[in-house]
XYZ file of C-alpha atoms in Angstrom:
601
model
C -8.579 -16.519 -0.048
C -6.535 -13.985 -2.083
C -5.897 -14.068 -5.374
C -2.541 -15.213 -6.810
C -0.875 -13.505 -9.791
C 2.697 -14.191 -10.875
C 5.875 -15.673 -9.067
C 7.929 -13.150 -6.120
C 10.429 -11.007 -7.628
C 12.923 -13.008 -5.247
C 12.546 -15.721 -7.675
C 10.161 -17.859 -5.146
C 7.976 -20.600 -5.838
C 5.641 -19.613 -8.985
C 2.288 -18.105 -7.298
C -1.304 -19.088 -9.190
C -1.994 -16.808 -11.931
C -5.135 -13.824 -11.906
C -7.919 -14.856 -12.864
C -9.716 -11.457 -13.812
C -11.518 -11.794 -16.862
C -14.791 -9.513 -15.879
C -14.798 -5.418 -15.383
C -15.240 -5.571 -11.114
C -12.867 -8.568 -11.429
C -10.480 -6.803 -12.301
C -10.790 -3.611 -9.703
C -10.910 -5.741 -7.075
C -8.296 -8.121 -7.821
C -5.726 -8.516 -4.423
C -2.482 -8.612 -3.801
C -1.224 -11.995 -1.748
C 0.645 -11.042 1.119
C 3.162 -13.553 0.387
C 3.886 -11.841 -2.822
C 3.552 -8.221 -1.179
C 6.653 -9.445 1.578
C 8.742 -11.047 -0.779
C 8.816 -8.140 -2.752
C 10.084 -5.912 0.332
C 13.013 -3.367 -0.494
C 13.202 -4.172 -4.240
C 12.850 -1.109 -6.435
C 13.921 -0.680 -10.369
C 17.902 -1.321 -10.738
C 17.988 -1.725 -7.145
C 16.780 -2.240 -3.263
C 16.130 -0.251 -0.160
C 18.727 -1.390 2.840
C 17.548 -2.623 6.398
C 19.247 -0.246 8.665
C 16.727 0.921 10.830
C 16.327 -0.351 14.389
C 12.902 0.005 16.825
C 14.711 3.060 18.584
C 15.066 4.852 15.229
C 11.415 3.667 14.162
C 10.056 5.187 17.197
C 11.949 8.693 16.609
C 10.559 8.106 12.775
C 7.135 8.233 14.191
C 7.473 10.993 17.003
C 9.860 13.131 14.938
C 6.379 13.098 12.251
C 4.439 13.537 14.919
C 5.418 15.961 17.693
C 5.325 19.472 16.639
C 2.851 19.577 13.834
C -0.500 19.854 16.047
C 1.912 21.935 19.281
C 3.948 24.235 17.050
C 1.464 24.946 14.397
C -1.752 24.193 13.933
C -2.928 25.185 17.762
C -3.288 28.601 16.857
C -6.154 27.594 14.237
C -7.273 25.124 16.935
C -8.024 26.547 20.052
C -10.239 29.537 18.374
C -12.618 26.815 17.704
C -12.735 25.013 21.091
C -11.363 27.650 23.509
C -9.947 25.802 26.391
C -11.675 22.531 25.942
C -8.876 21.890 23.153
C -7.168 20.009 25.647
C -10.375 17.874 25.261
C -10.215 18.186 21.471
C -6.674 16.656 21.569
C -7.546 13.835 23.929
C -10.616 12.745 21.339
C -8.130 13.134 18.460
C -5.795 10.950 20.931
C -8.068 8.417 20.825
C -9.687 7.834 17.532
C -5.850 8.034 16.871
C -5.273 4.876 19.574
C -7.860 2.563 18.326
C -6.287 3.136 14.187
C -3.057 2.635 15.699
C -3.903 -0.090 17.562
C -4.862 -1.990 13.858
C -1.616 -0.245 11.959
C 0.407 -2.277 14.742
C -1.379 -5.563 13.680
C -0.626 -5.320 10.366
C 2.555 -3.844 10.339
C 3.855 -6.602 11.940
C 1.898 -8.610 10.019
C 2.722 -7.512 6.271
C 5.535 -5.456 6.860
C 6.359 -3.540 3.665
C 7.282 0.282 2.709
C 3.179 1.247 1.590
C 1.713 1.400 4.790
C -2.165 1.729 4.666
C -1.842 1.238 0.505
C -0.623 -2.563 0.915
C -2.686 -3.151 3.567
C -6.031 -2.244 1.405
C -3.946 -4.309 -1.927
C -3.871 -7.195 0.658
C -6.828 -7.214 1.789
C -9.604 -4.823 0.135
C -8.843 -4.835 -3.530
C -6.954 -2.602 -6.152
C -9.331 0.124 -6.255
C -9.455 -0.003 -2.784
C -5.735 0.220 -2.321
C -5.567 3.243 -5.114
C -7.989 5.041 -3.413
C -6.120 4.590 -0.067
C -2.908 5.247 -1.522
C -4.637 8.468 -3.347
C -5.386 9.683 0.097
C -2.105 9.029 1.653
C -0.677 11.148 -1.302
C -2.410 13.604 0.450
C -2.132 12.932 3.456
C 1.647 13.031 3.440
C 2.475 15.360 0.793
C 0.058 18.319 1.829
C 1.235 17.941 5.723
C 4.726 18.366 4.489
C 3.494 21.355 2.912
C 1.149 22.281 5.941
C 4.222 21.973 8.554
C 6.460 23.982 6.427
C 4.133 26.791 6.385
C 4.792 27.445 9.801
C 8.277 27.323 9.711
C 8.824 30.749 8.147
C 7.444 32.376 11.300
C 9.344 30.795 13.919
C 12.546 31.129 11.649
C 11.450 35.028 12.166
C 11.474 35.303 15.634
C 14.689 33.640 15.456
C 16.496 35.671 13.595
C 14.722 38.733 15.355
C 15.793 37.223 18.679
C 19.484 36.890 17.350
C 20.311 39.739 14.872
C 17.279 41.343 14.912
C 16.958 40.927 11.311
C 13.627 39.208 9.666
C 12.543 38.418 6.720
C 10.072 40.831 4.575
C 6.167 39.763 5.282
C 5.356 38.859 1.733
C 8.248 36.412 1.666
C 8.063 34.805 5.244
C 4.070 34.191 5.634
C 1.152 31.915 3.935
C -0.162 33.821 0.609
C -2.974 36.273 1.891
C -2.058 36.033 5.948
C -0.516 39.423 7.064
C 0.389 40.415 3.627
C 2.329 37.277 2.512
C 2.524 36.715 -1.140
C 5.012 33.477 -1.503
C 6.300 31.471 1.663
C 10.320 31.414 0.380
C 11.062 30.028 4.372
C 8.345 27.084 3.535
C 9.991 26.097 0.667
C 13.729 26.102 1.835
C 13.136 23.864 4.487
C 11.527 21.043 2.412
C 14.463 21.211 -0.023
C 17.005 21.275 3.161
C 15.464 17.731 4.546
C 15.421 16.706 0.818
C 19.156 16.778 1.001
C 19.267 14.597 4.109
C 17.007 12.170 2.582
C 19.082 11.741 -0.447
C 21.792 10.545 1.924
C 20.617 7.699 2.619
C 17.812 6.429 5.679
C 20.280 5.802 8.297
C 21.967 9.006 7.622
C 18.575 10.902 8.091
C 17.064 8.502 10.801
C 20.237 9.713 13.203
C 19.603 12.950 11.669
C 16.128 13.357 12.863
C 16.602 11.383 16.650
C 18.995 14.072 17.201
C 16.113 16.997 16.051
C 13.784 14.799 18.186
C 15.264 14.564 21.497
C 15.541 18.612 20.736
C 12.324 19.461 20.203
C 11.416 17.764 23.493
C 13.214 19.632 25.288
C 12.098 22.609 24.101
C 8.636 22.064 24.490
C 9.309 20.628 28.457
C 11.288 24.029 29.049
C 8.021 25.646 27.239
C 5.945 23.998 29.882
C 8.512 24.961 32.967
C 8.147 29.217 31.812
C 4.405 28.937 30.736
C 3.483 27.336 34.022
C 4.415 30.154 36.030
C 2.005 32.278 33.904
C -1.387 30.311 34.247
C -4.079 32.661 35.389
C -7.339 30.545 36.169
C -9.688 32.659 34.633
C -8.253 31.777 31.278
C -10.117 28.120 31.312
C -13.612 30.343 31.716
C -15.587 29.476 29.753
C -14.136 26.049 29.365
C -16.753 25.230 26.317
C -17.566 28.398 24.220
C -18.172 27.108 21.152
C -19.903 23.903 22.702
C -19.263 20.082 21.933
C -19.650 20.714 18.350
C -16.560 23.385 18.606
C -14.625 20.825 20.712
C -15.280 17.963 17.565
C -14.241 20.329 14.564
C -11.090 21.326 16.676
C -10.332 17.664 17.365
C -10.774 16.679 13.301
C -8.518 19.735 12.747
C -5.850 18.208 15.455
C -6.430 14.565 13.984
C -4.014 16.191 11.567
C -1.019 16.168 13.914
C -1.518 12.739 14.977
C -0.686 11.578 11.516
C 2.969 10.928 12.575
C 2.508 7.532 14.223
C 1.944 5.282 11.609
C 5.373 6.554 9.897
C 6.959 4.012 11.296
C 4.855 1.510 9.144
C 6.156 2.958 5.968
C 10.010 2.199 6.623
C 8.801 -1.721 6.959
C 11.305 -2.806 4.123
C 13.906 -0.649 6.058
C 13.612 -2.102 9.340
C 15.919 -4.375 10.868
C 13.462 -6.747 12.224
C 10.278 -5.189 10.863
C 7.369 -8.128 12.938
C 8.637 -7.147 16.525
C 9.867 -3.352 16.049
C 7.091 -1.509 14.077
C 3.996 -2.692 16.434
C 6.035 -1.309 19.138
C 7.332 1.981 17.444
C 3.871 3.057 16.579
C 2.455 2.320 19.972
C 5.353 4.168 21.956
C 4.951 6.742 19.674
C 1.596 7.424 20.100
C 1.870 7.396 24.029
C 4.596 9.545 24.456
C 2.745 12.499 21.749
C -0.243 12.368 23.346
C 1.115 13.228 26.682
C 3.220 15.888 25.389
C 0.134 17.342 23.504
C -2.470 17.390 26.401
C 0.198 18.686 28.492
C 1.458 21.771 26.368
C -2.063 22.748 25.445
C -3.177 22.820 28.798
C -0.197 24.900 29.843
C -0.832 27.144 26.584
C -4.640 28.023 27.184
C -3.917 28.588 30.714
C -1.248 31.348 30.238
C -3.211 32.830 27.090
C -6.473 33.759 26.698
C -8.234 31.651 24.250
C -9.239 34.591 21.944
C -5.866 35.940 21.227
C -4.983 31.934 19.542
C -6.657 33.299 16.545
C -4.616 32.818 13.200
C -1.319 32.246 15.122
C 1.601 29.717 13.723
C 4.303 30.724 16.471
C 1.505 30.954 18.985
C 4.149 28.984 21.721
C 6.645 31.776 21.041
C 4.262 34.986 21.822
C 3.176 32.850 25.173
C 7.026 32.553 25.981
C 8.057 36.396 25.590
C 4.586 37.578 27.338
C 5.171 35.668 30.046
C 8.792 36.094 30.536
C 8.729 39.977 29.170
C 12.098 38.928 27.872
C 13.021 37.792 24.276
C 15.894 35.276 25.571
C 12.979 32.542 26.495
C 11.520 33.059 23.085
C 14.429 32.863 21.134
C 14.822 29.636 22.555
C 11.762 27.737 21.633
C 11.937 29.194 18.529
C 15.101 27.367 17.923
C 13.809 24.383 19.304
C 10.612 25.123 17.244
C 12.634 25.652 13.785
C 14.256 22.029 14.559
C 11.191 20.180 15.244
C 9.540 21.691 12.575
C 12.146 20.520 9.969
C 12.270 16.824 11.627
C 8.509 16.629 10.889
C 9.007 17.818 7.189
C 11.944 15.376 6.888
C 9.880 12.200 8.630
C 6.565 13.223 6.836
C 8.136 13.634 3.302
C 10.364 10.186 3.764
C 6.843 8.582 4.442
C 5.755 10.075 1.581
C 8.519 8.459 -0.223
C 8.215 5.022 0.690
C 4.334 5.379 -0.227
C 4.705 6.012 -3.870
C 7.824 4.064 -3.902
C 5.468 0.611 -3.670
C 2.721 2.153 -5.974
C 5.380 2.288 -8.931
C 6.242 -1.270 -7.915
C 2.914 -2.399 -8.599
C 2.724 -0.541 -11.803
C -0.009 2.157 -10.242
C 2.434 4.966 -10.600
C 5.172 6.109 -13.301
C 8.579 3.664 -12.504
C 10.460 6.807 -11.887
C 9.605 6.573 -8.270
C 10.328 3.206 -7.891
C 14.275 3.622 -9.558
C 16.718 2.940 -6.424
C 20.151 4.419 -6.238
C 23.409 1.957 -5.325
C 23.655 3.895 -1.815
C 19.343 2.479 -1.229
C 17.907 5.731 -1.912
C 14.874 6.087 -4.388
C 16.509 9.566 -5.797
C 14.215 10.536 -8.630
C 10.986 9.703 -6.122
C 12.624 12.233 -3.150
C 12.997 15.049 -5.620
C 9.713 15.163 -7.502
C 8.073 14.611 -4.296
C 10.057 17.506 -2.617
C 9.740 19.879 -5.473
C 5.719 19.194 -5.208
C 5.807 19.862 -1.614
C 8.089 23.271 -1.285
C 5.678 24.404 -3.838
C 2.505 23.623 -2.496
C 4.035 24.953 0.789
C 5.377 28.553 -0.707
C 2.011 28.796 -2.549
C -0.873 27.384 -0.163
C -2.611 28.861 3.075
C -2.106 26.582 6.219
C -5.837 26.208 7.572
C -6.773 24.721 4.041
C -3.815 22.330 3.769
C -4.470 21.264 7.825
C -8.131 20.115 6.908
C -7.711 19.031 3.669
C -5.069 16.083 5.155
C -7.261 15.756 7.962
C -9.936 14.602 5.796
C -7.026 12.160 4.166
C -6.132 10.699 6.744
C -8.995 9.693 8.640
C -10.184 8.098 5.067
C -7.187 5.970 5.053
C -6.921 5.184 8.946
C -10.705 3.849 8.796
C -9.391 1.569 5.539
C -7.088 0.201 8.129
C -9.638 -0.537 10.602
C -11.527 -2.374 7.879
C -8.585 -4.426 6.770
C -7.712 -5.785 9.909
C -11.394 -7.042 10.195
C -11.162 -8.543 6.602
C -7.531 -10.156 6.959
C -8.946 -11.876 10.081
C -11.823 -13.473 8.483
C -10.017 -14.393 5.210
C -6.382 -15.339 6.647
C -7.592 -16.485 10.260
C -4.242 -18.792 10.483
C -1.795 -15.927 9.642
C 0.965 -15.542 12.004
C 0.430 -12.037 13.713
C 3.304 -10.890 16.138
C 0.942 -8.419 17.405
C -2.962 -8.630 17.693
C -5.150 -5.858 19.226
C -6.453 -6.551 22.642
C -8.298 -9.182 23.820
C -8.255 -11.434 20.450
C -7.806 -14.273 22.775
C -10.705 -13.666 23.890
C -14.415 -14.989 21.777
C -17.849 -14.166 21.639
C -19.632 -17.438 20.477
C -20.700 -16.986 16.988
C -20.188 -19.243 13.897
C -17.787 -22.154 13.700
C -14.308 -20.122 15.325
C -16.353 -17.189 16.715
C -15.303 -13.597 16.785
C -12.300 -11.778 18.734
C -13.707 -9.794 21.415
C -10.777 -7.206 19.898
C -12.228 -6.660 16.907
C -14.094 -3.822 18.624
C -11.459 -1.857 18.460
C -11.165 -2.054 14.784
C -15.209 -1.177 14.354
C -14.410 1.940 16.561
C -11.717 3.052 15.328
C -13.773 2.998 12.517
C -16.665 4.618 13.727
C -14.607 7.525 15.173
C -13.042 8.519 12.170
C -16.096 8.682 9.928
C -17.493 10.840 12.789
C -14.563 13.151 12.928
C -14.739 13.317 9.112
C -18.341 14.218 9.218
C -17.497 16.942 11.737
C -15.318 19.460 9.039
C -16.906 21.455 6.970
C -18.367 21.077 3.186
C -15.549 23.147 1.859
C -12.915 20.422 3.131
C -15.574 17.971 1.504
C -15.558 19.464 -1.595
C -11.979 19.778 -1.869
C -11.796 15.982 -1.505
C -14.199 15.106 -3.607
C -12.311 16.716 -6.178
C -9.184 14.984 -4.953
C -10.778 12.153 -5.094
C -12.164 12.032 -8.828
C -8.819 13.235 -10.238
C -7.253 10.445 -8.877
C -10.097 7.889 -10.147
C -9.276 9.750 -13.450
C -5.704 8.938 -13.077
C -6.345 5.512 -11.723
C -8.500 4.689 -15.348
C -6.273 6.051 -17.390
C -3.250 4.782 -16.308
C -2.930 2.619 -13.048
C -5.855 0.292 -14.414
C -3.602 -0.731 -17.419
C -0.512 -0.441 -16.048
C -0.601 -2.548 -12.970
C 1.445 -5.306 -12.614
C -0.993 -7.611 -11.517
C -3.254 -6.774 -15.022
C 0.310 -7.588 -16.549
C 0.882 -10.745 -14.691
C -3.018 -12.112 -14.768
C -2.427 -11.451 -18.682
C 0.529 -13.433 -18.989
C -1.403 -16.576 -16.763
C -3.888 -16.230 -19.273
C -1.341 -16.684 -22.614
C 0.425 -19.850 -20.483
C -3.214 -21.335 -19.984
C -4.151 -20.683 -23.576
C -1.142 -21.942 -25.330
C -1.064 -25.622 -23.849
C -4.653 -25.741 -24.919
C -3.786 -24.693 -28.634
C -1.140 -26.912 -29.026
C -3.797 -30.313 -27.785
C -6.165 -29.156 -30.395
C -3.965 -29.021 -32.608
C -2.340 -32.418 -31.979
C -5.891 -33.499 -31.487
C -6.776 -32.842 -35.154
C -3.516 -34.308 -36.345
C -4.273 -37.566 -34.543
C -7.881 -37.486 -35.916
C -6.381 -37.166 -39.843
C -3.979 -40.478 -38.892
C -6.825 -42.311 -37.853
C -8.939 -41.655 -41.072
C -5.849 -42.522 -43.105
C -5.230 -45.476 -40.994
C -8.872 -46.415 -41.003
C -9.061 -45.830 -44.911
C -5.837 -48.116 -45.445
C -6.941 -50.860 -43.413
C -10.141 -50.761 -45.901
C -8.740 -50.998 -48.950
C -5.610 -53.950 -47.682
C -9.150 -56.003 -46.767
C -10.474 -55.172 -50.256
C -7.192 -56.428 -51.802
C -7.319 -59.486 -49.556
C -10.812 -60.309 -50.653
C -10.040 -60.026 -54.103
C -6.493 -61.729 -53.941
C -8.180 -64.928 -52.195
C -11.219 -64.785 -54.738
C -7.870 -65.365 -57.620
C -5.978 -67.742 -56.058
C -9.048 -69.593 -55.615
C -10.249 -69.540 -59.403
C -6.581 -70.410 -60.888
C -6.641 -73.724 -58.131
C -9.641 -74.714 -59.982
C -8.741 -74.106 -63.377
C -5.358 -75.950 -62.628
C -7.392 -78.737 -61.137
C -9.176 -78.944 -63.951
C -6.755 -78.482 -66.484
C -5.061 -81.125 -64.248
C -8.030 -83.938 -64.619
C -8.011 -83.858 -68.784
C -5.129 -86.419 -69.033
C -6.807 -88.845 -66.795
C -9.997 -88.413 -68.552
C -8.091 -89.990 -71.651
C -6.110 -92.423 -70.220
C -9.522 -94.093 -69.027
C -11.164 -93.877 -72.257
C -7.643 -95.295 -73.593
C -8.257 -98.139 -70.829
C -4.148 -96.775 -68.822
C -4.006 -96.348 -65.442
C -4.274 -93.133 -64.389
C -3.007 -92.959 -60.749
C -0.069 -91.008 -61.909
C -2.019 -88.684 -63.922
C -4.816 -88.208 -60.863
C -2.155 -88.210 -58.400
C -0.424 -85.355 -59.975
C -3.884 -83.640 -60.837
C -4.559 -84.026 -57.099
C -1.323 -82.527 -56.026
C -1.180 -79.674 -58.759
C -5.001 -78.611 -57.447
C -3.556 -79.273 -53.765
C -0.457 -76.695 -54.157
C -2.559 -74.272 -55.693
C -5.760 -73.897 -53.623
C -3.854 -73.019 -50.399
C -1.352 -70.687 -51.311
C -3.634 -67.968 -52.321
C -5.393 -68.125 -49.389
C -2.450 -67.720 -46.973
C -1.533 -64.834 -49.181
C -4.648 -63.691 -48.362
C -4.989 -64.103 -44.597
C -1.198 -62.564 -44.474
C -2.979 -59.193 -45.750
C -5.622 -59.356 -43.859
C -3.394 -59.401 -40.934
């Protein structure tokens, strides 16, 4: 099943060591999900804190979500589908359904801080998971800069609203839109959610429910005014730019559904991670969706599609033409400059908790793995901010929105494909959620398949066709994304992971037992040649003792038998003289030869 490397930081029972001795051995080596749970919430010098309830996921996952693709990006969005964009965001909706559909499965079935990332290290391999977490780098971190773009605008019709004071063009808009030279606003309000985040999760999570339930009410009281301005020949022609118009708009609004699977990154911050995250990111998803078809159908009704074009405070201008007052205007702005912020603050937390479990694994720099006493990953939240609010001041919004478009529908189609995988390799895993109709089979093989895994394969489907659907420029931007991260990945991540480390270390154990028998081996060996050679040369001696004692009985016998000799010549008796021969030849035959059979012994 998966590969094993070294025991759970939790001090656990001691996991099988890699076994990676070959080139694509090693880039697809895996990550047990035993190991990748036990090692939830532990960073360098210390651990993330479980504080986070399924209310506060959910607001995690709509504060990321709502207001990116409303507040934003419709302005870029609607030029290409006209009206149909209500259509665009419905097909967005539901690619976005079916990935969510397998985030929920295996967030509650490996829930840890790396989202997508972990999932592919389970599942998919390490190159796999690098790739996927490359992607998620910019998924997160360029939508944090994409959002913030925006922000500088509606902050302007704030303060115009209020004091009537704004802020000069070149400092308040994207470089080269209307004259804007360096987006100041942008990069203020990434550093402003940077100091929530440093204190601490639950701090920001209450922090952001409140700039949540804000934001919805600010777009509901858009779509109360804005109804009353719907003029029916604004939805003619519904299709202008034809299906292929409605498609790229939808792959340019995927980008605002990134916000659901949020949730799944606070896994090692969740109170009760298996039952809350599959419901977070479902309730999430539900209750954007609605909001989104329901504002952009308001929108395009009360605005002719034409005027959308190259708009970030494009709810705003409907507001005040509608009304012909500023009051109404002022408001959503407000509401907008609040829900902007909670998506920055959600979308650059995610971003957080992403890297954070790269540096555990050793892909990334330890740095962003380092954990405060208060839980908070400080040095990760401030490099990653600093990146951000300058990508943000620096960088025009349509090429950040389709450049994390393409990054995210990369990474959610790696999800649909790791769902598939887990449920072929780890069919007994306990899963507290399962998409749809698992229960029920199609006949094929020994277990045969889910029925659900269709969702998986179309989820799948849907996002390679939305990612087919931008244009080469976004293409070419992540190809280049791509190879400077394969670059990185080689350089560093290859050597540096902690599974290379660990499989390394199985490797020494294995080899150093083995050592020591050949060496013991060869001693043994030497003992027995001695031994052998010993046992040689005590049977020589033996032979050679017994051949003496043998030769000095007979010469003592003989020596023995001269008296008697004479005594008969002489005519005496010689029974004394042959009984003494016989017992001097008697005592001496024998006695060399039990010598001799002693040593032989």
């Amino acid at each position: 099943m998966d590969q094993g490397t070294a025991p759970p930081a939790t001090g656990g029972k001691q996991l099988p060591p890699l076994q990676s001795t070959g080139f694509g051995a090693r880039l697809m080596r895996r990550k047990p999900v035993e190991r990748l749970v036990a090692e939830g919430g532990q960073g360098e010098g210390g651990s993330l804190r479980r504080s986070l309830g399924m209310w506060q996921l959910t607001m995690i996952s709509i504060g990321a979500t709502l207001g990116t693709g409303i507040f934003v990006v419709l302005g870029n969005a609607v030029p290409q589908a006209g009206p149909a964009v209500v259509i665009s965001f419905i097909l967005a909706g539901i690619t976005a359904l079916f990935s969510a559909l397998s985030y929920a499965e295996l967030a509650g079935t490996i829930p840890v801080s790396g989202s997508s990332y972990s999932y592919a290290y389970a599942t998919l391999g390490e190159i796999i998971a690098w790739v996927c977490g490359w992607c998620l780098i910019l998924e997160y971190g360029v939508s944090v800069a994409a959002v913030a773009v925006g922000w500088g605008q509606y902050l302007n019709e704030l303060l115009e609203g209020t004091i009537g004071v704004t802020i000069p063009d070149w400092m308040a808009n994207p470089p080269g839109v209307d004259g804007g030279v360096f987006n100041l606003p942008a990069l203020l309000v990434v550093l402003l959610c940077m100091a929530f985040l440093l204190g601490g999760a639950k701090e920001s999570a209450r922090a952001n429910t409140i700039m949540v339930g804000v934001k919805i009410v600010a777009l509901l009281l858009f779509c109360a005014v804005a109804f009353t301005g719907i003029r029916a020949g604004n939805y003619a022609p519904f299709m202008p730019l034809g299906l292929g118009g409605v498609s790229a708009a939808g792959a340019t609004l995927f980008f605002s559904y990134i916000g659901f699977d949020a949730a799944s990154t606070a896994g090692e911050e969740a109170k009760n991670p298996k039952k809350d995250l599959p419901k977070a990111i479902m309730l999430s998803l539900l209750i954007v969706t609605a909001l989104y078809v329901l504002v952009a159908a308001i929108a395009v009704g009360a605005l002719p599609w034409g005027e959308f074009k190259d708009s970030e405070a494009a709810l705003a201008g409907i507001m005040k033409d509608v009304t012909g007052q500023s009051f109404w205007a002022v408001l959503l702005a407000a509401g907008a400059v609040i829900a902007i912020a909670s998506v920055v603050l959600t979308v650059l937390y995610g971003q957080t908790r992403i890297l954070f479990a790269m540096s555990r694994d050793g892909l990334v720099p330890k740095a962003f793995a380092k954990v405060s006493p208060k839980g908070v990953p400080v040095a990760n939240t401030v490099i990653v901010s600093l990146f951000c609010g300058v990508l943000a001041a620096a960088v025009p919004l349509a090429q950040l929105a389709d450049a994390t478009s393409i990054g995210t529908l990369f990474a959610f189609g790696l999800v649909n494909i790791a769902v598939i995988v887990l449920r072929f390799t780890r069919p007994d895993m306990h899963r507290s959620f399962q998409v749809p109709l698992s229960g029920v089979r199609i006949p094929l093989g020994r277990t045969g398949v889910p029925v659900g895994l269709i969702f998986p394969v179309l989820g799948f489907a849907m996002c390679v066709y939305m990612m087919l659907s931008l244009d080469v420029v976004t293409w070419e931007v992540f190809g280049g994304w791509m190879l400077v991260g394969l670059v990185i990945y080689f350089a560093y991540g290859m050597r540096s992971s902690r599974l290379a480390a660990d499989g390394a270390a199985g490797a020494a154990l294995e080899t150093e037992p083995a050592a020591a028998g050949a060496k013991a081996a060869t001693k043994a060996e030497v003992k027995a040649k001695a031994g052998a050679k010993a046992g040689a040369g005590a049977k020589a001696e033996a032979k050679t003792t017994a051949k003496a004692g043998a030769k000095a009985g007979a010469t003592t016998a003989k020596k023995a038998a001269v008296p008697a000799q004479r005594a008969a010549k002489a005519g005496k008796p010689a029974a004394s003289g042959g009984t003494s021969a016989a017992k001097a030849a008697g005592k001496s035959r024998p006695k060399p030869r039990k010598k001799a059979r002693g040593k032989r012994k």
